[in-house]
Short mmCIF file of C-alpha atoms in Angstrom, two decimals:
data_model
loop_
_atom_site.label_atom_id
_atom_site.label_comp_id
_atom_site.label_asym_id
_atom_site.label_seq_id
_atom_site.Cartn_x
_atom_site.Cartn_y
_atom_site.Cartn_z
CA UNK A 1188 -55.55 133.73 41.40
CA UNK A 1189 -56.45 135.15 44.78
CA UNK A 1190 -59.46 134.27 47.11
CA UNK A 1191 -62.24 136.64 47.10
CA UNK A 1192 -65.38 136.62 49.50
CA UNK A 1193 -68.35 134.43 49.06
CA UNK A 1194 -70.80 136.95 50.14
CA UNK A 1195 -69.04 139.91 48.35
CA UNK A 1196 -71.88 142.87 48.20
CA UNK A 1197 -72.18 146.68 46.53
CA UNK A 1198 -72.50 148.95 49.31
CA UNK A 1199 -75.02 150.62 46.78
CA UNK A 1200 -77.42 147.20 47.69
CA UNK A 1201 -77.28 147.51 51.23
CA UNK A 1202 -78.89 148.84 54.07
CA UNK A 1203 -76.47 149.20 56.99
CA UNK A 1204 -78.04 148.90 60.17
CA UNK A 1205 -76.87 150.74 62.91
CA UNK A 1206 -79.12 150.67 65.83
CA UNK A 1207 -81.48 148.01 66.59
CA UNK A 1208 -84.93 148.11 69.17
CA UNK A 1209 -86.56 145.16 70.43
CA UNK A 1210 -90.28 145.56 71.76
CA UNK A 1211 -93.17 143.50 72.58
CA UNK A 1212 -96.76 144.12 71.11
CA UNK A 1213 -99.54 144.34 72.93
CA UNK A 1214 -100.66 140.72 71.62
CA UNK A 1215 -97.29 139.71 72.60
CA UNK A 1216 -95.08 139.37 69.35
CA UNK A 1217 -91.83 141.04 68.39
CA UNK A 1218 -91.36 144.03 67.07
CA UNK A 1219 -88.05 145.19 65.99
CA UNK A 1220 -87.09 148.69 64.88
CA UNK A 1221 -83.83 149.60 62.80
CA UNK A 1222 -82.09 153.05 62.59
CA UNK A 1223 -80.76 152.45 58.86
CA UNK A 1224 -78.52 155.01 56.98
CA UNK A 1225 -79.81 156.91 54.28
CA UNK A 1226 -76.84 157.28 51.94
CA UNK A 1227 -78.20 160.41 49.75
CA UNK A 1228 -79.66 162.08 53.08
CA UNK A 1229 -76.24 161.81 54.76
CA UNK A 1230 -74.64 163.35 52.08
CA UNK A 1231 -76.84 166.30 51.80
CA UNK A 1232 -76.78 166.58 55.72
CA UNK A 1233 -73.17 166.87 55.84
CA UNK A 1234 -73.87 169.72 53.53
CA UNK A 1235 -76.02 172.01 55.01
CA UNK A 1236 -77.05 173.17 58.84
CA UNK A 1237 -80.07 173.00 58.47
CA UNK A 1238 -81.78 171.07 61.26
CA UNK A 1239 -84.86 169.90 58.97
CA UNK A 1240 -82.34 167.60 56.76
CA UNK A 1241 -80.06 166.12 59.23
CA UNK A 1242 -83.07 163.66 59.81
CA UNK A 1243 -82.85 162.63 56.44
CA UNK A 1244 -79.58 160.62 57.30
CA UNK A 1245 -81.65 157.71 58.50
CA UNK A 1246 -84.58 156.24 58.34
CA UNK A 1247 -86.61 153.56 61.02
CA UNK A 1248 -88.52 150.71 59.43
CA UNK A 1249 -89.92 147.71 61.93
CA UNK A 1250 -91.01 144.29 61.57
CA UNK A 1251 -92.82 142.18 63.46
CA UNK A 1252 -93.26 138.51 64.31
CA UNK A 1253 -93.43 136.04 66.81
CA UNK A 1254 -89.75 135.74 67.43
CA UNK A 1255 -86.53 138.30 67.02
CA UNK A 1256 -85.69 136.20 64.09
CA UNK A 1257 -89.07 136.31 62.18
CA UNK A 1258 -89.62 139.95 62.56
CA UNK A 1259 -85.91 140.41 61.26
CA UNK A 1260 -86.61 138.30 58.15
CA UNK A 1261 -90.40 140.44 57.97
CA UNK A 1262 -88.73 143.58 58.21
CA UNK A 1263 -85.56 142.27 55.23
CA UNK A 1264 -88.60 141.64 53.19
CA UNK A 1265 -90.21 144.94 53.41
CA UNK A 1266 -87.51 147.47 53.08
CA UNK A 1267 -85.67 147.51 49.08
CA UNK A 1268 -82.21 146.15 49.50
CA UNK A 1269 -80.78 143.88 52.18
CA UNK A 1270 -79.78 144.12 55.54
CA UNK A 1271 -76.43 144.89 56.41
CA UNK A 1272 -76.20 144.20 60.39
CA UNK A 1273 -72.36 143.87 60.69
CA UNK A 1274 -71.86 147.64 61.94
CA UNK A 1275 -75.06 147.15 63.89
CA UNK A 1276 -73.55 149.23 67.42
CA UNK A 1277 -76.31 149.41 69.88
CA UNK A 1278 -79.11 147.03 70.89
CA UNK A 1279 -82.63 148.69 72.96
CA UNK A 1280 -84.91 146.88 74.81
CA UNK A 1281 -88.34 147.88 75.70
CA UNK A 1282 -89.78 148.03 79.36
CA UNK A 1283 -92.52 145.48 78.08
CA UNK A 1284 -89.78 142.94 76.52
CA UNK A 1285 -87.15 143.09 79.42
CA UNK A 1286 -90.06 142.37 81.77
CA UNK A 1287 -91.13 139.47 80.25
CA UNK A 1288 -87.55 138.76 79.65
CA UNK A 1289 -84.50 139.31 77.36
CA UNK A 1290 -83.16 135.90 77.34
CA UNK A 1291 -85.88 135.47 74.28
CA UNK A 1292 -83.35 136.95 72.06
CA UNK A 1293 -80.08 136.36 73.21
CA UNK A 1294 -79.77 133.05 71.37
CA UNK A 1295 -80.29 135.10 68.41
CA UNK A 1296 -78.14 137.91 69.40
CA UNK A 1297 -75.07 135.69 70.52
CA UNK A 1298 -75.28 133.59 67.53
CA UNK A 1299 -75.48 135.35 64.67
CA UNK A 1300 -72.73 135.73 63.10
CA UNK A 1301 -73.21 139.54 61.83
CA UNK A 1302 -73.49 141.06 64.84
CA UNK A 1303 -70.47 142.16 67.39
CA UNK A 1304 -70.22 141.48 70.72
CA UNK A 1305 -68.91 144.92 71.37
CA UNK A 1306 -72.28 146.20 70.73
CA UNK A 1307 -73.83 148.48 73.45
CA UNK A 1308 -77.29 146.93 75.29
CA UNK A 1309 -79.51 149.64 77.00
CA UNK A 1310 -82.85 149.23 78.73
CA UNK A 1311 -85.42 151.81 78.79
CA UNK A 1312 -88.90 152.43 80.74
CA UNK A 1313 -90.12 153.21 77.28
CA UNK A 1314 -90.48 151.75 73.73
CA UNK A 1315 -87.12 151.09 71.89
CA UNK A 1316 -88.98 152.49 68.90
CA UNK A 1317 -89.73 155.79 70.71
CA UNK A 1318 -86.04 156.30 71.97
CA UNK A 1319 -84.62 155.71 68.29
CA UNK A 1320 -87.30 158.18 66.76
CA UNK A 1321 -86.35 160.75 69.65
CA UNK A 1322 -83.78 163.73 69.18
CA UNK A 1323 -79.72 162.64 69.50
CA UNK A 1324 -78.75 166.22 68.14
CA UNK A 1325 -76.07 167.10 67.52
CA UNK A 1326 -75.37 163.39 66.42
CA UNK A 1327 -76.36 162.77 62.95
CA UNK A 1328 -77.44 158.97 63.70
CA UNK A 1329 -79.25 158.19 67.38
CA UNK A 1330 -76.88 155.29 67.54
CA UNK A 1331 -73.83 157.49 67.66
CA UNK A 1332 -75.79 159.62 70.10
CA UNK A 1333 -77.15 156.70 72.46
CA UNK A 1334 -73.33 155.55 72.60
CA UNK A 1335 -71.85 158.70 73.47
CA UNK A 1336 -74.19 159.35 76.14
CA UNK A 1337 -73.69 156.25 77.70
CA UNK A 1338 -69.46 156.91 77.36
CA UNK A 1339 -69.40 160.12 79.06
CA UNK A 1340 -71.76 158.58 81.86
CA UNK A 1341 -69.34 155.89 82.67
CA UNK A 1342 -65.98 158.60 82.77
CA UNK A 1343 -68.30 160.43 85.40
CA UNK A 1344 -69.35 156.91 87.27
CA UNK A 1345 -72.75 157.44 87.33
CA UNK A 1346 -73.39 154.74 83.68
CA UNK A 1347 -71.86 151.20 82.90
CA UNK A 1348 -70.41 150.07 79.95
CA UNK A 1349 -73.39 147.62 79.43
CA UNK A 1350 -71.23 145.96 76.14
CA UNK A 1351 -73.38 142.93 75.07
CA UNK A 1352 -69.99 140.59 76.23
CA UNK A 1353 -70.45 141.96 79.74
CA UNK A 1354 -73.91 141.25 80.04
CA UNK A 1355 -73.58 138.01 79.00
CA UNK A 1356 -71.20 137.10 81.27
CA UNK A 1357 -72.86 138.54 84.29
CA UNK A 1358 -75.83 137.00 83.17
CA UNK A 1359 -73.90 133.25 83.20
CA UNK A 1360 -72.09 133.96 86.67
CA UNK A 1361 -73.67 132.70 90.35
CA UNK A 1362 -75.17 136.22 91.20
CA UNK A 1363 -77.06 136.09 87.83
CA UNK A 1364 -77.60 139.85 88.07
CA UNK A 1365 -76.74 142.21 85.07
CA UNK A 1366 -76.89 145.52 84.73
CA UNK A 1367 -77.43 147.51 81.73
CA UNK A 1368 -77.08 151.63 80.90
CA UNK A 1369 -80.48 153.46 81.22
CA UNK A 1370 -81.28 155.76 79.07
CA UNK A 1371 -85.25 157.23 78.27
CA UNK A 1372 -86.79 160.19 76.43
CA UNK A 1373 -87.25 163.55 78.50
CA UNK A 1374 -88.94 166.15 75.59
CA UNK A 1375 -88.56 164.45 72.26
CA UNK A 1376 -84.39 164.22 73.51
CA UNK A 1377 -82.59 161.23 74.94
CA UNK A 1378 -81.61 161.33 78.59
CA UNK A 1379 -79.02 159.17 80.02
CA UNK A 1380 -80.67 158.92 83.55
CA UNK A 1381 -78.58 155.96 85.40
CA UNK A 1382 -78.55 151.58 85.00
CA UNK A 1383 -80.91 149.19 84.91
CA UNK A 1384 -81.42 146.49 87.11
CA UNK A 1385 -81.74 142.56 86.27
CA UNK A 1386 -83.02 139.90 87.96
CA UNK A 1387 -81.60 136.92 85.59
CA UNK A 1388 -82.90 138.25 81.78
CA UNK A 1389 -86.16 140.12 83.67
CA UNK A 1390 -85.94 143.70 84.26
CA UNK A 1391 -86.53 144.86 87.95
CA UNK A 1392 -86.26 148.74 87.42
CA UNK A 1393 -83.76 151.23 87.78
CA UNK A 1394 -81.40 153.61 88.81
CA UNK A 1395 -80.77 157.14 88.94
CA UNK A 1396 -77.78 158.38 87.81
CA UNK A 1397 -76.89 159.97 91.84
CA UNK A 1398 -77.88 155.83 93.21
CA UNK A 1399 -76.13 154.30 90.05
CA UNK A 1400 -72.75 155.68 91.94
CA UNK A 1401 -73.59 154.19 94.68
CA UNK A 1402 -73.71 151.03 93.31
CA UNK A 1403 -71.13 151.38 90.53
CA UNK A 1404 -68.64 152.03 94.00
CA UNK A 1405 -69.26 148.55 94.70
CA UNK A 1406 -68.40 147.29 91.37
CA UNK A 1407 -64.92 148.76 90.95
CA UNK A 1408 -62.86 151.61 90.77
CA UNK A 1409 -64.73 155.04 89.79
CA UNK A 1410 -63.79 158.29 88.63
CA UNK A 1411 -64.66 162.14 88.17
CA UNK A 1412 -67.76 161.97 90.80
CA UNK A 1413 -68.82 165.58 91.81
CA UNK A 1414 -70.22 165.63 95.16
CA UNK A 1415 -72.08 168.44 96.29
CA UNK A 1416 -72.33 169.16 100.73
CA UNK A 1417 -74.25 171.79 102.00
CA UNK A 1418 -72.63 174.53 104.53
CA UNK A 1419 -71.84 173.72 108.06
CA UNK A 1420 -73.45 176.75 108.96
CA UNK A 1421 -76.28 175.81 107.52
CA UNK A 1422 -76.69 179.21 105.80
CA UNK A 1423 -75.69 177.97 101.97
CA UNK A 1424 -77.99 179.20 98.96
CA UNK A 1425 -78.39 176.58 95.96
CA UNK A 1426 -75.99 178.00 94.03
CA UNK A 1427 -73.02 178.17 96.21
CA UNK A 1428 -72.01 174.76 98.88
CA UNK A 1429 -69.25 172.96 98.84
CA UNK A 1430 -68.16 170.80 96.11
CA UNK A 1431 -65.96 168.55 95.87
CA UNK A 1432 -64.89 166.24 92.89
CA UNK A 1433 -63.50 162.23 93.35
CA UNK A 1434 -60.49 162.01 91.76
CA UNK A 1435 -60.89 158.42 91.38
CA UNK A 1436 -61.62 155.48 94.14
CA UNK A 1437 -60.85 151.65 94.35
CA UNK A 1438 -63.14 149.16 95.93
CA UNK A 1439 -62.44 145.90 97.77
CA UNK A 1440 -64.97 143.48 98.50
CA UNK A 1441 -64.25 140.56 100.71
CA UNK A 1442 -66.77 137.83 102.00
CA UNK A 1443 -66.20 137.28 105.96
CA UNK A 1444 -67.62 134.05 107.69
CA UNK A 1445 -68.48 134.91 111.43
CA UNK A 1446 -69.76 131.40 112.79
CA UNK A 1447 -71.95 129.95 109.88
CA UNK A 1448 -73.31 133.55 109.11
CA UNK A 1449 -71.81 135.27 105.62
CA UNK A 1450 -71.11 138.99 106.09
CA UNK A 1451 -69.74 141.09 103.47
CA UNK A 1452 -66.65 143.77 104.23
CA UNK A 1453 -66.89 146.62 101.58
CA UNK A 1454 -63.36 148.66 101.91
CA UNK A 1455 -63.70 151.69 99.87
CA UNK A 1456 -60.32 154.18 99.25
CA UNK A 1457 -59.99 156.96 97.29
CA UNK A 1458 -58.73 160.82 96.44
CA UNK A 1459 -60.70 164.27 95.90
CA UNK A 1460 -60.20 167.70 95.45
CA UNK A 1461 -62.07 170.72 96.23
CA UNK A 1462 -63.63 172.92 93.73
CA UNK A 1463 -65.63 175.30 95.85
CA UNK A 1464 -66.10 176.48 99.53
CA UNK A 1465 -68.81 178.12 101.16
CA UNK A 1466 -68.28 181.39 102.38
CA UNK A 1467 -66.03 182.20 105.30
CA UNK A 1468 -64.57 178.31 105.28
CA UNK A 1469 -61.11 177.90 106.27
CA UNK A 1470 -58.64 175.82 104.72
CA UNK A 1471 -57.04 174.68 107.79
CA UNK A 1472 -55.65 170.95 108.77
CA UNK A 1473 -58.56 170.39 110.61
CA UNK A 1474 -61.16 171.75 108.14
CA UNK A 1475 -59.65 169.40 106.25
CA UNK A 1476 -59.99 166.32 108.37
CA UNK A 1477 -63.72 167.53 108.85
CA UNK A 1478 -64.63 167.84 104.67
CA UNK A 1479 -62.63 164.24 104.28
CA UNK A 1480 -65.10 162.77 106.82
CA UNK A 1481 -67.95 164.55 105.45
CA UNK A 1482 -66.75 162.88 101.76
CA UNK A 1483 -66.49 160.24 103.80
CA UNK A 1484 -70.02 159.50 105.13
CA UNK A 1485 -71.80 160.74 102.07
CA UNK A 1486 -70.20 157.90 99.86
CA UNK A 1487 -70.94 155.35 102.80
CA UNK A 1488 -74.84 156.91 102.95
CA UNK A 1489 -75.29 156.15 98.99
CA UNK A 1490 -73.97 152.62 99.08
CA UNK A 1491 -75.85 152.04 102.20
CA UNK A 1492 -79.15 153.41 100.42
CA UNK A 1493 -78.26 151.43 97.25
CA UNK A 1494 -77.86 148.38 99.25
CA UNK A 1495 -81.31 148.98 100.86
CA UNK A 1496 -82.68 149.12 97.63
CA UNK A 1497 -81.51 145.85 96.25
CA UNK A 1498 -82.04 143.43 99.23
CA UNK A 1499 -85.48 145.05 98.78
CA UNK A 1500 -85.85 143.93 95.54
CA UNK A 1501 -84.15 140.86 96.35
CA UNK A 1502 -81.35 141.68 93.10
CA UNK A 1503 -77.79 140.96 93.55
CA UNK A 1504 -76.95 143.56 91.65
CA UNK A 1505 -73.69 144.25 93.57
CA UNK A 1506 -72.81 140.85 92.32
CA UNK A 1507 -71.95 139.53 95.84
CA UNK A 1508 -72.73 135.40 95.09
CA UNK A 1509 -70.00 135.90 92.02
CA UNK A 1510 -67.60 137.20 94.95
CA UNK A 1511 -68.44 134.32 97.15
CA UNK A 1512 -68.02 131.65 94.71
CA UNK A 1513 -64.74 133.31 94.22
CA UNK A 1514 -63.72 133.60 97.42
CA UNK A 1515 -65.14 131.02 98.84
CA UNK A 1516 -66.30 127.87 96.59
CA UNK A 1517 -67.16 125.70 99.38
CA UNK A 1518 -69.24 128.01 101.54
CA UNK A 1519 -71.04 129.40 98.07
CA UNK A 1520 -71.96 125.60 97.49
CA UNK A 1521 -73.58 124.82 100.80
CA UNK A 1522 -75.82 128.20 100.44
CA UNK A 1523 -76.42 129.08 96.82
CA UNK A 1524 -79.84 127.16 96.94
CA UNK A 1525 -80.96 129.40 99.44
CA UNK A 1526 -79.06 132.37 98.43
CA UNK A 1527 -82.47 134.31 97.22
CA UNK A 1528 -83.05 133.92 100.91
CA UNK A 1529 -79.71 134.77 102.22
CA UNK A 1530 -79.18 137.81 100.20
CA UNK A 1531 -82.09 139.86 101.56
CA UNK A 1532 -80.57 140.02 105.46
CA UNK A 1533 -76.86 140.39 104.44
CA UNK A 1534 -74.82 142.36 107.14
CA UNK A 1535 -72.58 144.51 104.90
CA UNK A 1536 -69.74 146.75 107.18
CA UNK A 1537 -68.31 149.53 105.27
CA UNK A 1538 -64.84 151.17 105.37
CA UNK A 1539 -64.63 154.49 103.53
CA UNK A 1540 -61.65 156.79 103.86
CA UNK A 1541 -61.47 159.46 101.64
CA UNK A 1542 -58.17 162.02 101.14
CA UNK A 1543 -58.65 165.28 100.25
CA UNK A 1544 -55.88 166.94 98.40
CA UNK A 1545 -54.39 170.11 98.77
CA UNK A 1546 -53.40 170.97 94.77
CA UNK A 1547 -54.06 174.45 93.51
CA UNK A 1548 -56.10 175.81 96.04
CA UNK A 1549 -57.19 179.84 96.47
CA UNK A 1550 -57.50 180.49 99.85
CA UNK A 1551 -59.51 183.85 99.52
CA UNK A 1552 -61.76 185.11 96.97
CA UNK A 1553 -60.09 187.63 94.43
CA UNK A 1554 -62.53 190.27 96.13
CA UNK A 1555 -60.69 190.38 98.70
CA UNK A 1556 -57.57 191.53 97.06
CA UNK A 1557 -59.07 194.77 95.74
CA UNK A 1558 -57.40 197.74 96.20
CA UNK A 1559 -57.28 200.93 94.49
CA UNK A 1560 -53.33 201.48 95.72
CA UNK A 1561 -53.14 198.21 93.81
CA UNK A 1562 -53.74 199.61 89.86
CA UNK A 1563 -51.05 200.44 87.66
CA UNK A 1564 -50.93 203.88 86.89
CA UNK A 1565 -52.65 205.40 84.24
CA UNK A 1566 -49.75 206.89 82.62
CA UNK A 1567 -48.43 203.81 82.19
CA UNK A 1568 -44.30 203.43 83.62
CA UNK A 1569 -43.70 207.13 83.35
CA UNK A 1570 -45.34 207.77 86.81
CA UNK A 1571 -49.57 209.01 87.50
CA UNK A 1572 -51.45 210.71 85.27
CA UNK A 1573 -51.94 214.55 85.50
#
């Protein structure tokens, strides 16, 4: 008596997709790569250690065409059993695709019906084929492995959560800028190395994961940054400077009119503790006020260099026209023909003011409390030995 669904289907005939690559061919079709779960090899993989059958948990098959959709439908027909693209959990484009443009296949991506728009988008400077093929030990599936990279990236600030919802709607706003997580192939592994950079659906390059701070402390609150300062006395080896960790900062961007120029104020607050000293540094209110202004300045030198960058480039990465239009509707309306012109000689001030918190902190190394007097006897409580 009860409904069931129209499209009811065996997991046994299915091949559930869970990554998905988008590339370009040198004679300019589509190829698309899937990372598809092998059922059996799964099952044996969860079995055993051994490296040499944890790859048989998937398999990549590709199809090509002239369009996303016809190399879909090429690659359906050539793999036994359908495709299941409803747990489908991270989308890859190629450098030679997002060049030419990704807005080729987001009519396809938004509108079917099968895919999520939770689904992670990542650029990389290579083939989307070669980063699905590469190692995401000790992942079973690269998807898994490609997500999880990008995750603990963004809880250390230096990724963004590149969703395909986000991108979209940076894509559709007036600085029609997105960015999108980075990620490439460094020795047959993946390496999450920073975010890409859009200029409307083209890519324009990207970021390191040290500049993608820079500019994600523009974007919004971060968190978990370790910064690393060399000694003031200018005497510091590599392994031991002072480091210092952001506890987490909050950004506030404001457009200012002076006269008929725009100029952007960039307010920047935030909390850190220290996690190691060079030697012979005292922890005194004043070395204090001198490591918050240190803090200080580097954040304000990475923006600045970030900023450089993108006028540059001529991207509006830092999303400044969506913040005007906000702000200011009528001001963005007399200027946003001529805002590829404006944004290049922006005059951005910066406010940065960092504390530095005093929480659990060893003022001398356990060295120097070293004593012989110190040990217990070695009697024990009955008094020294004989």
């Amino acid at each position: 008596m009860l409904t069931g669904c129209k499209d009811l289907n065996e997991v046994d005939d299915l091949n559930i997709v869970l990554a998905m690559g988008i590339d370009e061919t040198p004679d300019h079709q589509v190829e698309v790569s899937t990372e598809i779960v092998d059922p059996m090899g799964a099952r044996s993989s969860s079995q055993s250690g051994s490296g040499g059958q944890r790859d048989q948990a998937k398999f990549i098959r590709h199809g090509v065409g002239k369009t996303v959709e016809e190399a879909v439908d090429r690659l359906d027909e050539n793999v036994a059993r359908n495709l299941f693209l409803s747990h489908n959990t991270v989308v890859i484009f190629g450098r030679a695709y997002a060049e030419a443009g990704i807005d080729r296949s987001m009519d396809y991506l938004e509108r079917n019906l099968s895919l999520r728009r939770n689904q992670l988008w990542v650029v990389t400077d290579d083939t989307a084929a070669h980063l699905l093929e590469a190692s995401g030990k000790p992942e079973l599936y690269n998807a898994l492995a490609i997500r999880s990279l990008v995750e603990q990236g963004v809880n250390k600030s230096i990724a963004i959560n590149s969703t395909q919802l986000r991108v979209m709607r940076d894509y559709l706003r007036p600085s029609h800028a997105p960015n999108m997580a980075y990620l490439t192939v460094a020795h047959s592994e993946l390496c999450e190395c920073g975010v890409g950079l859009f200029d409307g659906s083209h890519f324009r390059g990207h970021l390191t994961s040290k500049d993608a701070n820079g500019l994600l402390l523009f974007l919004g609150p971060t968190q978990q940054t370790e910064y690393t300062l060399p000694c003031s006395s200018g005497k510091s080896s590599t392994d031991l400077q002072n480091t210092f960790r952001i506890l987490g900062t909050q950004t506030k961007v404001v457009p200012v009119m002076k006269g008929s120029e725009v100029q952007f104020s960039v307010q920047v607050r935030g909390r850190a503790e220290i996690e190691r000293l060079c030697q012979g540094s005292k922890t005194t209110p004043d070395a204090y006020k001198e490591f918050e202004t240190q803090i200080s300045s580097e954040l304000q030198q990475r923006m600045q260099h970030v900023m450089t960058k993108l006028q540059k480039d001529d991207v509006d990465s830092v999303q400044f026209a969506t913040l005007l239009y906000r702000n200011n509707p009528a001001v963005w309306r007399k200027i946003s023909t001529k805002w590829k012109d404006t944004f290049p000689t922006l005059t951005v001030n910066y406010d940065i003011h960092i504390q530095l918190l005093r929480n659990g902190l060893a003022s001398k190394s356990p060295d120097t409390e070293f004593s012989p007097q110190g040990l217990p006897p070695r009697a024990g409580r009955r008094g020294s030995a004989p």
